[in-house]
CSV table of C-alpha atoms in Angstrom, one decimal:
chain,number,residue,atom,x,y,z
A,1,UNK,CA,0.0,-0.1,-0.1
A,2,UNK,CA,2.7,2.5,1.0
A,3,UNK,CA,4.7,1.6,-2.3
A,4,UNK,CA,1.5,2.3,-4.3
A,5,UNK,CA,1.1,5.7,-2.7
A,6,UNK,CA,4.7,6.6,-3.5
A,7,UNK,CA,4.4,5.4,-7.1
A,8,UNK,CA,1.2,7.5,-7.4
A,9,UNK,CA,3.2,10.9,-7.0
A,10,UNK,CA,0.6,12.3,-4.7
A,11,UNK,CA,3.2,12.9,-2.0
A,12,UNK,CA,6.6,14.7,-2.3
A,13,UNK,CA,9.5,12.5,-2.7
A,14,UNK,CA,10.9,11.4,0.8
A,15,UNK,CA,7.7,12.6,2.7
A,16,UNK,CA,6.7,8.9,3.4
A,17,UNK,CA,8.9,6.0,4.2
A,18,UNK,CA,8.2,2.7,5.5
A,19,UNK,CA,10.7,0.5,7.6
A,20,UNK,CA,9.9,-3.1,8.3
A,21,UNK,CA,12.1,-4.4,11.1
A,22,UNK,CA,14.6,-2.6,13.4
A,23,UNK,CA,14.9,1.2,13.3
A,24,UNK,CA,18.8,0.9,13.9
A,25,UNK,CA,20.1,4.4,14.7
A,26,UNK,CA,17.4,6.2,13.2
A,27,UNK,CA,16.7,8.4,16.2
A,28,UNK,CA,20.3,9.6,15.9
A,29,UNK,CA,19.5,11.4,12.5
A,30,UNK,CA,16.6,13.4,13.8
A,31,UNK,CA,16.7,17.2,14.1
A,32,UNK,CA,14.6,19.9,15.8
A,33,UNK,CA,12.1,20.1,12.9
A,34,UNK,CA,11.1,16.3,13.5
A,35,UNK,CA,8.6,14.8,15.7
A,36,UNK,CA,8.5,11.3,17.1
A,37,UNK,CA,5.2,9.4,18.0
A,38,UNK,CA,5.2,6.0,19.4
A,39,UNK,CA,2.6,3.2,20.1
A,40,UNK,CA,3.8,0.3,22.3
A,41,UNK,CA,4.6,-0.6,25.8
A,42,UNK,CA,5.2,1.9,28.5
A,43,UNK,CA,8.6,0.6,29.2
A,44,UNK,CA,9.8,0.9,25.7
A,45,UNK,CA,8.4,4.5,25.4
A,46,UNK,CA,10.0,5.8,28.5
A,47,UNK,CA,13.4,4.4,27.1
A,48,UNK,CA,12.8,6.3,23.9
A,49,UNK,CA,11.6,9.5,25.6
A,50,UNK,CA,15.0,10.0,27.3
A,51,UNK,CA,17.1,9.4,24.1
A,52,UNK,CA,20.1,11.7,24.1
A,53,UNK,CA,19.4,13.1,20.8
A,54,UNK,CA,15.8,13.7,21.5
A,55,UNK,CA,16.7,15.4,24.7
A,56,UNK,CA,19.5,17.5,23.3
A,57,UNK,CA,17.3,19.0,20.4
A,58,UNK,CA,14.2,19.0,22.2
A,59,UNK,CA,12.4,16.9,19.7
A,60,UNK,CA,8.6,16.5,20.5
A,61,UNK,CA,7.8,13.1,21.6
A,62,UNK,CA,4.4,11.6,22.0
A,63,UNK,CA,3.2,8.0,22.9
A,64,UNK,CA,0.2,5.8,23.2
A,65,UNK,CA,1.2,3.1,25.6
A,66,UNK,CA,-0.4,0.4,27.8
A,67,UNK,CA,-4.2,0.7,28.2
A,68,UNK,CA,-5.8,-1.7,31.0
A,69,UNK,CA,-9.4,-1.1,29.5
A,70,UNK,CA,-12.3,-2.3,31.8
A,71,UNK,CA,-15.7,-3.7,31.3
A,72,UNK,CA,-18.0,-3.4,34.3
A,73,UNK,CA,-21.2,-5.5,34.8
A,74,UNK,CA,-23.9,-3.6,36.6
A,75,UNK,CA,-25.2,-4.9,39.8
A,76,UNK,CA,-28.8,-4.7,38.4
A,77,UNK,CA,-27.9,-7.5,35.8
A,78,UNK,CA,-28.6,-11.0,36.4
A,79,UNK,CA,-27.8,-14.2,34.2
A,80,UNK,CA,-31.4,-14.5,33.2
A,81,UNK,CA,-31.4,-11.1,31.4
A,82,UNK,CA,-30.5,-10.4,27.9
A,83,UNK,CA,-28.0,-7.7,29.2
A,84,UNK,CA,-26.0,-10.4,30.6
A,85,UNK,CA,-25.7,-12.4,27.5
A,86,UNK,CA,-24.7,-9.3,25.6
A,87,UNK,CA,-22.1,-8.5,28.1
A,88,UNK,CA,-20.5,-11.9,27.7
A,89,UNK,CA,-20.6,-11.7,24.0
A,90,UNK,CA,-18.9,-8.4,24.0
A,91,UNK,CA,-16.2,-9.3,26.3
A,92,UNK,CA,-15.4,-12.6,24.3
A,93,UNK,CA,-15.4,-10.4,21.1
A,94,UNK,CA,-13.0,-7.8,22.6
A,95,UNK,CA,-10.5,-10.5,23.9
A,96,UNK,CA,-10.4,-12.5,20.7
A,97,UNK,CA,-10.7,-9.8,17.9
A,98,UNK,CA,-7.1,-9.6,16.4
A,99,UNK,CA,-6.0,-12.0,19.0
A,100,UNK,CA,-6.4,-9.2,21.5
A,101,UNK,CA,-3.7,-7.2,19.8
A,102,UNK,CA,-5.4,-3.8,19.9
A,103,UNK,CA,-5.2,-0.9,22.3
A,104,UNK,CA,-8.9,-0.9,23.2
A,105,UNK,CA,-9.1,-4.5,23.9
A,106,UNK,CA,-10.8,-5.4,27.3
A,107,UNK,CA,-8.2,-6.4,30.1
A,108,UNK,CA,-10.2,-6.2,33.1
A,109,UNK,CA,-13.5,-7.5,33.7
A,110,UNK,CA,-15.3,-6.0,36.7
A,111,UNK,CA,-18.3,-7.7,38.0
A,112,UNK,CA,-20.4,-8.0,41.2
A,113,UNK,CA,-19.2,-10.4,43.8
A,114,UNK,CA,-22.4,-12.5,43.6
A,115,UNK,CA,-22.0,-12.9,39.8
A,116,UNK,CA,-18.4,-14.0,39.6
A,117,UNK,CA,-19.3,-17.8,39.1
A,118,UNK,CA,-21.9,-17.1,36.7
A,119,UNK,CA,-19.7,-14.8,34.3
A,120,UNK,CA,-16.7,-17.2,34.8
A,121,UNK,CA,-18.7,-20.1,33.6
A,122,UNK,CA,-20.3,-18.2,30.6
A,123,UNK,CA,-17.1,-16.8,29.5
A,124,UNK,CA,-15.4,-20.2,29.6
A,125,UNK,CA,-18.1,-21.6,27.8
A,126,UNK,CA,-17.8,-19.2,24.9
A,127,UNK,CA,-14.1,-18.9,24.9
A,128,UNK,CA,-13.7,-22.8,24.6
A,129,UNK,CA,-15.6,-22.7,21.3
A,130,UNK,CA,-13.1,-20.2,19.9
A,131,UNK,CA,-10.8,-22.1,17.4
A,132,UNK,CA,-7.4,-20.9,17.1
A,133,UNK,CA,-5.5,-21.3,13.9
A,134,UNK,CA,-4.7,-20.1,10.3
A,135,UNK,CA,-7.4,-17.6,9.4
A,136,UNK,CA,-7.5,-19.4,6.0
A,137,UNK,CA,-8.6,-22.5,7.8
A,138,UNK,CA,-12.3,-23.2,7.8
A,139,UNK,CA,-13.9,-22.4,11.2
A,140,UNK,CA,-10.7,-20.7,12.6
A,141,UNK,CA,-12.0,-17.8,14.8
A,142,UNK,CA,-8.7,-16.5,16.2
A,143,UNK,CA,-5.3,-16.2,14.4
A,144,UNK,CA,-1.8,-15.7,15.6
A,145,UNK,CA,0.0,-12.9,17.4
A,146,UNK,CA,2.5,-10.8,15.4
A,147,UNK,CA,5.4,-13.0,15.8
A,148,UNK,CA,7.0,-15.5,18.3
A,149,UNK,CA,8.8,-12.5,20.3
A,150,UNK,CA,5.3,-11.1,21.0
A,151,UNK,CA,4.1,-14.5,22.1
A,152,UNK,CA,6.9,-14.9,24.6
A,153,UNK,CA,6.2,-11.3,25.9
A,154,UNK,CA,2.4,-12.2,26.5
A,155,UNK,CA,3.5,-15.4,28.3
A,156,UNK,CA,5.9,-13.5,30.6
A,157,UNK,CA,3.2,-10.9,31.5
A,158,UNK,CA,0.7,-13.7,32.1
A,159,UNK,CA,3.3,-15.4,34.5
A,160,UNK,CA,3.7,-12.2,36.2
A,161,UNK,CA,0.1,-11.8,36.9
A,162,UNK,CA,-0.2,-15.4,38.2
A,163,UNK,CA,2.8,-14.8,40.5
A,164,UNK,CA,1.0,-11.6,41.8
A,165,UNK,CA,-1.9,-13.6,42.9
A,166,UNK,CA,-4.2,-14.3,39.8
A,167,UNK,CA,-5.6,-17.8,39.1
A,168,UNK,CA,-5.9,-19.4,35.7
A,169,UNK,CA,-9.5,-20.2,34.7
A,170,UNK,CA,-8.8,-20.8,30.9
A,171,UNK,CA,-5.7,-21.0,28.8
A,172,UNK,CA,-2.5,-19.2,30.2
A,173,UNK,CA,-0.1,-21.6,28.8
A,174,UNK,CA,1.4,-21.6,25.3
A,175,UNK,CA,3.7,-23.9,23.6
A,176,UNK,CA,6.7,-21.5,22.8
A,177,UNK,CA,8.4,-23.9,20.5
A,178,UNK,CA,5.4,-24.7,18.2
A,179,UNK,CA,5.3,-23.3,14.9
A,180,UNK,CA,3.2,-20.1,14.5
A,181,UNK,CA,2.7,-17.4,17.2
A,182,UNK,CA,-0.5,-18.8,18.6
A,183,UNK,CA,-1.6,-18.0,22.0
A,184,UNK,CA,-4.8,-19.6,23.4
A,185,UNK,CA,-7.7,-17.2,24.9
A,186,UNK,CA,-6.8,-16.8,28.5
A,187,UNK,CA,-9.0,-15.9,31.3
A,188,UNK,CA,-7.5,-15.1,34.7
A,189,UNK,CA,-9.2,-14.3,38.0
A,190,UNK,CA,-8.0,-12.0,40.6
A,191,UNK,CA,-9.9,-12.6,44.0
A,192,UNK,CA,-8.2,-9.4,45.6
A,193,UNK,CA,-7.9,-6.7,43.2
A,194,UNK,CA,-7.5,-4.0,45.8
A,195,UNK,CA,-4.4,-5.9,47.1
A,196,UNK,CA,-3.1,-7.0,43.5
A,197,UNK,CA,-1.7,-3.7,41.9
A,198,UNK,CA,0.0,-5.7,39.0
A,199,UNK,CA,-3.5,-6.5,37.7
A,200,UNK,CA,-4.0,-2.8,37.1
A,201,UNK,CA,-0.5,-2.2,35.6
A,202,UNK,CA,0.6,-5.2,33.7
A,203,UNK,CA,-0.9,-5.6,30.2
A,204,UNK,CA,-0.6,-9.0,28.4
A,205,UNK,CA,-0.9,-7.7,24.9
A,206,UNK,CA,-2.9,-10.6,23.5
A,207,UNK,CA,-6.2,-12.6,24.0
A,208,UNK,CA,-5.9,-12.2,27.8
A,209,UNK,CA,-8.3,-10.6,30.3
A,210,UNK,CA,-8.6,-10.8,34.2
A,211,UNK,CA,-11.9,-11.3,36.1
A,212,UNK,CA,-12.3,-9.4,39.5
A,213,UNK,CA,-15.1,-8.8,41.8
A,214,UNK,CA,-16.5,-5.7,43.3
A,215,UNK,CA,-18.6,-5.1,46.5
A,216,UNK,CA,-20.7,-1.9,45.6
A,217,UNK,CA,-20.8,0.7,42.8
A,218,UNK,CA,-18.2,2.9,44.5
A,219,UNK,CA,-15.8,0.1,44.8
A,220,UNK,CA,-16.4,-0.8,41.1
A,221,UNK,CA,-15.5,2.9,40.2
A,222,UNK,CA,-12.5,2.6,42.3
A,223,UNK,CA,-11.3,-0.5,40.4
A,224,UNK,CA,-12.1,1.1,37.1
A,225,UNK,CA,-10.0,4.2,37.9
A,226,UNK,CA,-7.1,2.1,39.2
A,227,UNK,CA,-6.2,1.3,35.5
A,228,UNK,CA,-4.9,5.0,35.0
A,229,UNK,CA,-4.6,6.0,31.4
A,230,UNK,CA,-7.1,3.6,30.1
A,231,UNK,CA,-8.4,4.4,26.7
A,232,UNK,CA,-12.0,2.7,27.0
A,233,UNK,CA,-14.3,1.8,29.8
A,234,UNK,CA,-17.4,-0.2,29.2
A,235,UNK,CA,-20.5,-0.4,31.4
A,236,UNK,CA,-23.2,-3.2,31.0
A,237,UNK,CA,-26.4,-2.3,33.0
A,238,UNK,CA,-30.1,-2.5,32.8
A,239,UNK,CA,-31.3,0.8,34.1
A,240,UNK,CA,-30.3,4.1,32.2
A,241,UNK,CA,-29.7,5.9,35.5
A,242,UNK,CA,-27.4,3.4,36.7
A,243,UNK,CA,-25.2,4.1,33.6
A,244,UNK,CA,-24.7,7.7,34.6
A,245,UNK,CA,-21.0,8.8,33.8
A,246,UNK,CA,-19.2,9.7,36.8
A,247,UNK,CA,-16.3,12.2,36.8
A,248,UNK,CA,-13.3,12.8,38.8
A,249,UNK,CA,-13.8,15.5,41.2
A,250,UNK,CA,-10.5,16.9,40.1
A,251,UNK,CA,-11.4,17.3,36.5
A,252,UNK,CA,-13.9,20.0,35.2
A,253,UNK,CA,-16.7,19.0,33.0
A,254,UNK,CA,-16.0,18.8,29.4
A,255,UNK,CA,-17.5,21.1,26.7
A,256,UNK,CA,-18.5,18.1,24.4
A,257,UNK,CA,-21.2,16.0,26.1
A,258,UNK,CA,-22.1,12.6,25.3
A,259,UNK,CA,-25.9,11.3,24.8
A,260,UNK,CA,-26.4,10.4,28.4
A,261,UNK,CA,-25.2,13.7,29.5
A,262,UNK,CA,-27.4,15.7,27.3
A,263,UNK,CA,-30.5,14.0,28.6
A,264,UNK,CA,-29.4,15.1,31.9
A,265,UNK,CA,-29.0,18.6,30.6
A,266,UNK,CA,-32.6,18.6,29.1
A,267,UNK,CA,-34.1,17.4,32.3
A,268,UNK,CA,-32.5,20.2,34.2
A,269,UNK,CA,-33.3,23.0,31.8
A,270,UNK,CA,-36.5,21.9,30.1
A,271,UNK,CA,-38.9,23.1,32.8
A,272,UNK,CA,-37.2,26.3,33.2
A,273,UNK,CA,-36.9,27.1,29.6
A,274,UNK,CA,-40.7,26.2,29.1
A,275,UNK,CA,-41.7,28.5,31.9
A,276,UNK,CA,-39.6,31.3,30.3
A,277,UNK,CA,-41.1,31.0,26.9
A,278,UNK,CA,-44.8,30.4,27.9
A,279,UNK,CA,-46.7,33.2,26.3
A,280,UNK,CA,-49.8,33.3,24.5
A,281,UNK,CA,-52.6,36.0,23.2
A,282,UNK,CA,-55.6,36.2,25.5
A,283,UNK,CA,-58.8,36.5,23.6
A,284,UNK,CA,-59.7,39.9,22.6
A,285,UNK,CA,-56.3,41.5,23.1
A,286,UNK,CA,-53.5,42.4,20.8
A,287,UNK,CA,-50.6,40.0,20.1
A,288,UNK,CA,-48.1,40.2,22.6
A,289,UNK,CA,-44.5,39.4,22.3
A,290,UNK,CA,-42.2,38.4,25.2
A,291,UNK,CA,-38.6,37.9,25.3
A,292,UNK,CA,-37.5,34.4,26.5
A,293,UNK,CA,-34.7,34.6,28.8
A,294,UNK,CA,-31.9,32.2,27.7
A,295,UNK,CA,-31.2,29.7,30.7
A,296,UNK,CA,-27.8,30.1,32.3
A,297,UNK,CA,-27.0,26.6,31.0
A,298,UNK,CA,-23.4,26.5,32.4
A,299,UNK,CA,-24.4,27.7,35.7
A,300,UNK,CA,-27.3,25.4,36.1
A,301,UNK,CA,-25.0,22.4,35.1
A,302,UNK,CA,-22.6,23.1,37.5
A,303,UNK,CA,-25.2,23.5,40.2
A,304,UNK,CA,-26.6,20.1,39.1
A,305,UNK,CA,-23.3,18.5,39.4
A,306,UNK,CA,-22.1,20.3,42.6
A,307,UNK,CA,-19.6,22.3,40.8
A,308,UNK,CA,-18.2,25.7,41.6
A,309,UNK,CA,-16.5,28.6,40.1
A,310,UNK,CA,-17.1,30.0,36.7
A,311,UNK,CA,-19.6,28.1,34.7
A,312,UNK,CA,-18.9,26.6,31.4
A,313,UNK,CA,-21.5,27.9,29.0
A,314,UNK,CA,-21.7,24.7,26.9
A,315,UNK,CA,-25.5,24.9,26.4
A,316,UNK,CA,-25.7,27.0,23.4
A,317,UNK,CA,-27.6,24.2,21.6
A,318,UNK,CA,-30.6,24.9,23.6
A,319,UNK,CA,-33.1,27.4,22.2
A,320,UNK,CA,-36.8,28.3,22.1
A,321,UNK,CA,-38.7,27.8,18.8
A,322,UNK,CA,-41.1,30.6,18.0
A,323,UNK,CA,-43.0,31.4,14.6
A,324,UNK,CA,-41.6,34.1,12.4
A,325,UNK,CA,-43.6,37.3,12.1
A,326,UNK,CA,-45.7,38.0,9.1
A,327,UNK,CA,-43.0,40.1,7.5
A,328,UNK,CA,-40.4,37.6,7.5
A,329,UNK,CA,-38.4,39.2,10.2
A,330,UNK,CA,-36.4,37.4,12.9
A,331,UNK,CA,-35.8,38.3,16.4
A,332,UNK,CA,-33.2,40.9,16.7
A,333,UNK,CA,-31.2,39.3,19.5
A,334,UNK,CA,-30.0,35.7,19.2
A,335,UNK,CA,-30.7,35.5,23.0
A,336,UNK,CA,-34.5,35.8,22.7
A,337,UNK,CA,-37.4,34.5,20.7
A,338,UNK,CA,-40.6,35.9,19.7
A,339,UNK,CA,-43.6,34.0,21.1
A,340,UNK,CA,-47.0,34.4,19.4
A,341,UNK,CA,-50.2,32.7,19.4
A,342,UNK,CA,-48.8,30.5,16.7
A,343,UNK,CA,-45.8,29.8,18.7
A,344,UNK,CA,-45.0,26.1,19.1
A,345,UNK,CA,-44.1,25.1,22.8
A,346,UNK,CA,-40.5,25.6,23.8
A,347,UNK,CA,-38.3,22.7,23.0
A,348,UNK,CA,-34.7,21.9,23.7
A,349,UNK,CA,-32.7,21.2,20.5
């Protein structure tokens, strides 16, 4: 693909190069106009960051390293419910897709203490059906790791997790002398996740995930936050309110809101917005125009979430909808809307 791009002449000569294999002394030839981006393990990234040439010439360096992504099963889900089956299916898919060699793969499975046995049995039943082999082979569901060195690295990290106190529920051992860099789907169990920091720090970059219990929702959040720097967090629950996104108290609210947050915003503002825009012509009187005060969205949002300080006015998507006047004129001020007898009820957009 890269060769086709170069041959097309769409990019200047020398703008795109591909090196397959070791980089040698490539970092020694970089200058202050260069930038280094790295994707890999945190250990390797830390070594590259302090490379003498990068430090001496202040070469920008960014990296995307280990990510102990988690998947949390809500305490309102039981094995008889469809959400439970969906949770199991998603975990298995994330563990085995690309043989677990992706930054968003699930590494930590956080479930209620009462559901540990049910989740473990369901995961094992599905993982045992995953046929590992050549993708060209009929029925093969998962292929090999990138090479034998990667298989050895995954095995070493699995051994570290076992030494730290994790138990093998499925897989966990690969024949390092066998042809092909295949590694079996591996499910570990950590009975004491609070006392096992390794499970929140060591990433086996393969089809490996660790099951761990939580006692209550606050405990589940504590375990989820323990994997600092995680790219993805998944929550399987039955009630929408149980899936409310929880923010760190040390971090301000973002300007971009996900769908669950917008629902919260609408619940907070819609009554106030409707009250401000409620105006109609009384029988026998002239048409009356009222200016609908724009709600202090940022202030209300911070109050709803217990925030303080200057509000973040991120609610500019909220507006009142009124009919246009006969002459086609619009309200002069974007912060107001003309309400007449033909006006539709106030809505939050």
